[in-house]
Structures are given as structure tokens and as C-alpha cells.
Coordinates of C-alpha atoms in Angstrom, one line a residue:
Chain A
X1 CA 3.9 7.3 -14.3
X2 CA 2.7 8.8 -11.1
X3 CA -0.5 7.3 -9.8
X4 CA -2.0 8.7 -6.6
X5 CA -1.1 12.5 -7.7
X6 CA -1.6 14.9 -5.3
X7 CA -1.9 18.5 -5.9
X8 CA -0.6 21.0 -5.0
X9 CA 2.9 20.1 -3.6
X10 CA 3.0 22.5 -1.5
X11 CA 0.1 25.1 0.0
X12 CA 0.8 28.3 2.3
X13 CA -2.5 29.1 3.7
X14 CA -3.6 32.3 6.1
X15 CA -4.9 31.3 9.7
X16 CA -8.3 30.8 9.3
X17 CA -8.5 30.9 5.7
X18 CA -10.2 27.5 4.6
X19 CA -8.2 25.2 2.1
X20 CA -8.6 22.7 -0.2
X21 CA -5.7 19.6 -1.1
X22 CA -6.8 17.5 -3.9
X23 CA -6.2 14.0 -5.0
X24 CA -6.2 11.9 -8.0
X25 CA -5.5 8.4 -8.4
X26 CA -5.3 6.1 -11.7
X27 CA -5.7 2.8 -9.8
X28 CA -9.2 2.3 -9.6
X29 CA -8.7 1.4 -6.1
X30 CA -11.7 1.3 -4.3
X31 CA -10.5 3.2 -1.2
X32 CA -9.2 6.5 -0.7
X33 CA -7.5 7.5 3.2
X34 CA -6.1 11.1 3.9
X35 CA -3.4 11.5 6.7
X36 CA -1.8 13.9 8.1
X37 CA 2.0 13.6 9.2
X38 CA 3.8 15.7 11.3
X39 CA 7.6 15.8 11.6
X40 CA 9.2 12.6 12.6
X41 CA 6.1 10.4 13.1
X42 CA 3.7 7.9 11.8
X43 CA 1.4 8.6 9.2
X44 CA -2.6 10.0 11.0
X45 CA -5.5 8.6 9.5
X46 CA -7.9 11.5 8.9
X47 CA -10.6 9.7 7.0
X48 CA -11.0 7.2 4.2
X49 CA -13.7 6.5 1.6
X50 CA -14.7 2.9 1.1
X51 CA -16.4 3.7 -2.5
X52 CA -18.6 6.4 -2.0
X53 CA -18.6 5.5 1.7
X54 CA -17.3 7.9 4.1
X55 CA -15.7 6.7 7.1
X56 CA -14.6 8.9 9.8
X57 CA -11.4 8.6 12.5
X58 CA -13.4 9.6 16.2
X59 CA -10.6 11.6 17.2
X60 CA -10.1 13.7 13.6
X61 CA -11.2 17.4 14.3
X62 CA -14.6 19.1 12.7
X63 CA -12.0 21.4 11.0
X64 CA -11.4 18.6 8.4
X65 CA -13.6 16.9 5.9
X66 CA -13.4 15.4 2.8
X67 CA -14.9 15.1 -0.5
X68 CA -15.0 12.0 -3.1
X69 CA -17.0 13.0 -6.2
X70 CA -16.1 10.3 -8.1
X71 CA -13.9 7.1 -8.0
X72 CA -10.5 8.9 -9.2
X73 CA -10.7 11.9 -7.2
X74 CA -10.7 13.3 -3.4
X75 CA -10.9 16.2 -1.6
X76 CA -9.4 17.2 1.7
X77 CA -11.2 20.4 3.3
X78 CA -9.4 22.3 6.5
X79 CA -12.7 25.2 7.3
X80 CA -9.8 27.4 9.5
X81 CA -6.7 26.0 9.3
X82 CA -4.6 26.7 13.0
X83 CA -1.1 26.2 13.2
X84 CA -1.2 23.3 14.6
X85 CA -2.4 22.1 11.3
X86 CA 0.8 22.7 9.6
X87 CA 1.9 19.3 7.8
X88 CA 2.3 16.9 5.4
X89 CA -1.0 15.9 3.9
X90 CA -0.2 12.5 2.6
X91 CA -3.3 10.8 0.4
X92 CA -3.1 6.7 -0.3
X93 CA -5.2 4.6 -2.3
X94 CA -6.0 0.5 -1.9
X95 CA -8.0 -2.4 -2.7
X96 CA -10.5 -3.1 0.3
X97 CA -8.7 -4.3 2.8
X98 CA -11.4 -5.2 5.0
X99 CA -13.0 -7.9 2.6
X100 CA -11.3 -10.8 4.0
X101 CA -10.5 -12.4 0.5
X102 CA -9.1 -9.6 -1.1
X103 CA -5.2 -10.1 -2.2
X104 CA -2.8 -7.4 -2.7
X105 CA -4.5 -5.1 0.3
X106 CA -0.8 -2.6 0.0
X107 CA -1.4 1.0 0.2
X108 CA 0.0 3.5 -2.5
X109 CA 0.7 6.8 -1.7
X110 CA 0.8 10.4 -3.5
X111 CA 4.4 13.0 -2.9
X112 CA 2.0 14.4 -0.8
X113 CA 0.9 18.0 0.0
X114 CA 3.2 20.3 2.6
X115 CA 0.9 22.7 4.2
X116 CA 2.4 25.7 6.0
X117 CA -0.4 28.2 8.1
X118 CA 0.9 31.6 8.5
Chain B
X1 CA -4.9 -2.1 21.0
X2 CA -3.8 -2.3 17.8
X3 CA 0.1 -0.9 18.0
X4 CA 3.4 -0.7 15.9
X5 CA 6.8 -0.1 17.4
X6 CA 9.8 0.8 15.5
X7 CA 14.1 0.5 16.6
X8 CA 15.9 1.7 16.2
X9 CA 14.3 5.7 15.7
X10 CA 17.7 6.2 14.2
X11 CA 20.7 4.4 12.7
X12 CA 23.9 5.8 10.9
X13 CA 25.9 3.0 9.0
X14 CA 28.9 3.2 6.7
X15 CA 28.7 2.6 3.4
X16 CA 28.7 -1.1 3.2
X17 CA 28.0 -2.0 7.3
X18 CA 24.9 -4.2 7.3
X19 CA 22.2 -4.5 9.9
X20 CA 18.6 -4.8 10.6
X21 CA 15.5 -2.3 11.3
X22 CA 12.8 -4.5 14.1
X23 CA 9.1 -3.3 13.6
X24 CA 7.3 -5.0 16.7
X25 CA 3.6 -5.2 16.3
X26 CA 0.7 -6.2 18.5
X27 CA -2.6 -6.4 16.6
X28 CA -5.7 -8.3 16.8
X29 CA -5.2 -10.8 13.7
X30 CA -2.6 -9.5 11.6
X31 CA -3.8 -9.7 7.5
X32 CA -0.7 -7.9 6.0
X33 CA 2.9 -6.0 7.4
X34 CA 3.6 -3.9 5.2
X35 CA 7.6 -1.9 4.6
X36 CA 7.5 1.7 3.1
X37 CA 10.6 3.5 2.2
X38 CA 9.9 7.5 3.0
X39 CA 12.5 9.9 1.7
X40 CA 12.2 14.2 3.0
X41 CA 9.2 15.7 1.8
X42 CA 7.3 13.0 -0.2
X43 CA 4.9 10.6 0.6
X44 CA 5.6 6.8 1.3
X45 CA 7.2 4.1 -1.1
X46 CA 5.7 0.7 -1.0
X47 CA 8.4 -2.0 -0.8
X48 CA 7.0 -5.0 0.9
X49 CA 4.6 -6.9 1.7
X50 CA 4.4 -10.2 4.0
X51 CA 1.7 -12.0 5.1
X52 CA 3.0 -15.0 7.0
X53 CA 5.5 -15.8 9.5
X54 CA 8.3 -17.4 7.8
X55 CA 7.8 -15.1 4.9
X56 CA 11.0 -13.6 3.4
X57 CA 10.6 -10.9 0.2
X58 CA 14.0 -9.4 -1.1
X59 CA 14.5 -6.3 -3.3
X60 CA 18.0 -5.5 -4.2
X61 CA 20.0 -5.1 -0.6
X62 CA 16.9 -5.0 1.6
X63 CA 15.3 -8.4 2.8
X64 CA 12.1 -7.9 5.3
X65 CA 11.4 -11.4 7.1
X66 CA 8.1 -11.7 9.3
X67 CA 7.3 -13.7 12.7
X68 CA 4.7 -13.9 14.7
X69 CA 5.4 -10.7 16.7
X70 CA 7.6 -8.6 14.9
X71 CA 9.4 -7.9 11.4
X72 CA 13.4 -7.1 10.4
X73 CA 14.0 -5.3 7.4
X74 CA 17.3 -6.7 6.8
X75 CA 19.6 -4.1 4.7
X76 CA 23.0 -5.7 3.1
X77 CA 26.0 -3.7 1.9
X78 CA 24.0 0.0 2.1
X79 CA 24.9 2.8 -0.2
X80 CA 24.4 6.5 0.6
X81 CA 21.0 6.7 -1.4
X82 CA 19.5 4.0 0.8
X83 CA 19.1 7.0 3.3
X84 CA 15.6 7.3 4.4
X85 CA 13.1 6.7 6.8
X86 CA 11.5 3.4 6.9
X87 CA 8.1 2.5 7.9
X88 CA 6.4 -0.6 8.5
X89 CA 2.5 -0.3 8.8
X90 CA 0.7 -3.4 10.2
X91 CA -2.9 -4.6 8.7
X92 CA -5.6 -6.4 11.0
X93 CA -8.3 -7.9 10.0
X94 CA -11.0 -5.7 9.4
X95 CA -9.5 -2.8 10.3
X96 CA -6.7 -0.1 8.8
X97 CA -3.3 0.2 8.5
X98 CA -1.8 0.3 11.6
X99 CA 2.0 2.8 11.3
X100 CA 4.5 3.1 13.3
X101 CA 7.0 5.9 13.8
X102 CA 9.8 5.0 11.2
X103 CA 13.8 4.2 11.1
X104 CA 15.6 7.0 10.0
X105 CA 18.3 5.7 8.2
X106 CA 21.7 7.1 7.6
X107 CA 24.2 5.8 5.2
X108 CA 27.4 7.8 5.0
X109 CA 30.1 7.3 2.1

């Protein structure tokens, strides 16, 4: 069974039309990150939650923000998407790797969310 | 800064050629490396994790091994649906997962 879902699979969007890519994850994992991945590289942390702590990259645009209402679900937000926001919106879920005790710190991630601007 | 390298970015084998992916990394304190198998269009597979040098984890034909500076993903025998790209993501202490680029691996019949 699936357990970082990620809905939906895939989103076309308008240019400037603002857009919302959900996540859901059965884990209880304490932390939530959002990337974004464009073709042929490495994963780009957006943003994670630490709980209901919100913790944002210094270099991740205005455009994007994010929602955690609760400890199963998060919310990526793009205000006007551009197309150079076009991607794969990958969402991943983990213990707290920054406690220094914590064991089994691996990442799990959703199919992901392809997002096409036109 | 914190940095993960990946080589080769691409490697075609024949069915049944073995050979190794290298993820270098260069972190301050390094928790976890983690391997990740990514096939087209969905998100990452977890398949590893080491947190030692001199730790060795094996999973049908892929072994990943760990040093002090880099990582081998060690693939024996591969069949066509071990295509994909592999990823290794480095962990430092206190701080998030660290990716690099991927492998793209091709295995042809």
C-alpha cells in the first residue's frame, strides 16, 4: 500500500493561474519536504515541515508556499505559476533527522506530481 | 559546502555485464548515505541506507558499500528492468538530505 500519496498525478495549469498539489502520508512521520525536480537532475528542496514547524529553503521563490494542516497532510501552493515552473513536484516524508539519536532517518517519497504551465 | 557527485551520469550495460555507480560526497559530518532507485515519471525508491564506512547492505543484484568519501552501488548480473536512474542523497548532521544528480542506468537484453 502506497504511503506518501500524492495527488494529483499529473496537473496542467494556465500561466498565472495559482495551483494547489496535495500530499498525504500514512507514516506518521514527523517531517514533510516538497521538491521540485526538473529533467535530469537532483531532487530541490522547496520547504519542509518539522511538525507544525515551517522551515523555508533561502533561495525557494515567494511564488511557492506550503500548507500542513495536520500531521498526515501537506499542501504545496504555486500563486502564478511561470513556465519555468514546469516539473515534477516530488513530496517525502521522514523521521527527524536532525535529532541526533533518531535511527532510521531514510526519506520516503510519493509518485509525485508532473506539473505542465501552458 | 555540503555536495554530492554522481559517475557515471550515464551507463548502458548488457544484460548480465556487471559494474559499479561512485556517489562522491563532501559533507560536514555525514549521519546517513542514502541509494534511491528513480524510474520515468515517479518519485524516488528507497533502497539503502549506510551509515558507516565499511558498511555493506545487499538487495538482490545491487550491493551499495560506504567509505569515508564516497559510495559504490555495486550492480551484479543486471536484467533489462534494473533500468533506472539511481540517486544517492547524503545526510549531515543537522542538516537535510543532500542529492546528487543520479546514474541513468541502461540495461539492454
Amino acid at each position: 500500500d502506497a504511503m506518501v500519496i500524492q495527488n494529483p498525478r499529473y496537473q496542467v495549469t494556465q500561466f498565472g493561474k495559482p495551483v494547489t498539489l496535495s500530499c498525504s502520508q500514512t507514516l506518521n512521520h514527523n517531517v514533510m519536504y516538497w521538491y521540485q525536480q526538473k529533467s535530469s537532475q537532483a531532487p530541490k528542496l522547496l520547504f519542509h515541515y518539522y511538525d507544525k514547524d515551517f522551515n523555508n529553503e533561502a533561495d525557494t521563490p515567494d511564488n511557492f508556499q506550503s500548507r500542513r494542516p495536520n500531521t498526515s497532510f501537506c499542501f504545496l501552493d504555486i500563486r502564478s505559476p511561470g513556465l519555468g515552473d514546469a516539473a515534477m513536484y516530488l513530496c517525502a516524508t521522514s523521521r527527524a533527522p536532525m535529532l541526533v539519536n533518531s535511527l532510521n532517518t531514510e526519506a520516503f517519497f510519493g509518485q509525485g506530481t508532473r506539473l505542465t504551465v501552458v | 559546502e555540503d555536495q554530492v557527485t554522481q559517475s557515471p551520469e550515464a551507463l548502458r550495460l548488457q544484460e548480465g555485464e556487471s559494474s559499479s555507480l561512485n556517489c562522491s560526497y563532501t559533507v560536514s559530518g555525514l549521519r546517513g548515505l542514502f541509494w534511491y532507485r528513480q524510474d520515468p515519471g515517479k518519485g524516488p525508491e528507497f533502497l539503502f541506507t549506510l551509515y558507516s564506512a565499511g558498511e555493506e547492505k545487499e538487495k538482490e543484484r545491487l550491493k551499495a558499500t560506504l567509505t569515508k568519501k564516497e559510495s559504490f552501488l555495486h550492480i551484479t548480473a543486471p536484467k533489462p528492468e534494473d533500468s533506472a536512474t539511481y540517486l544517492c542523497a547524503a545526510l549531515p548532521y543537522g542538516q537535510n538530505f543532500v542529492f546528487g544528480p543520479g546514474t541513468r542506468l541502461s540495461v539492454l537484453p
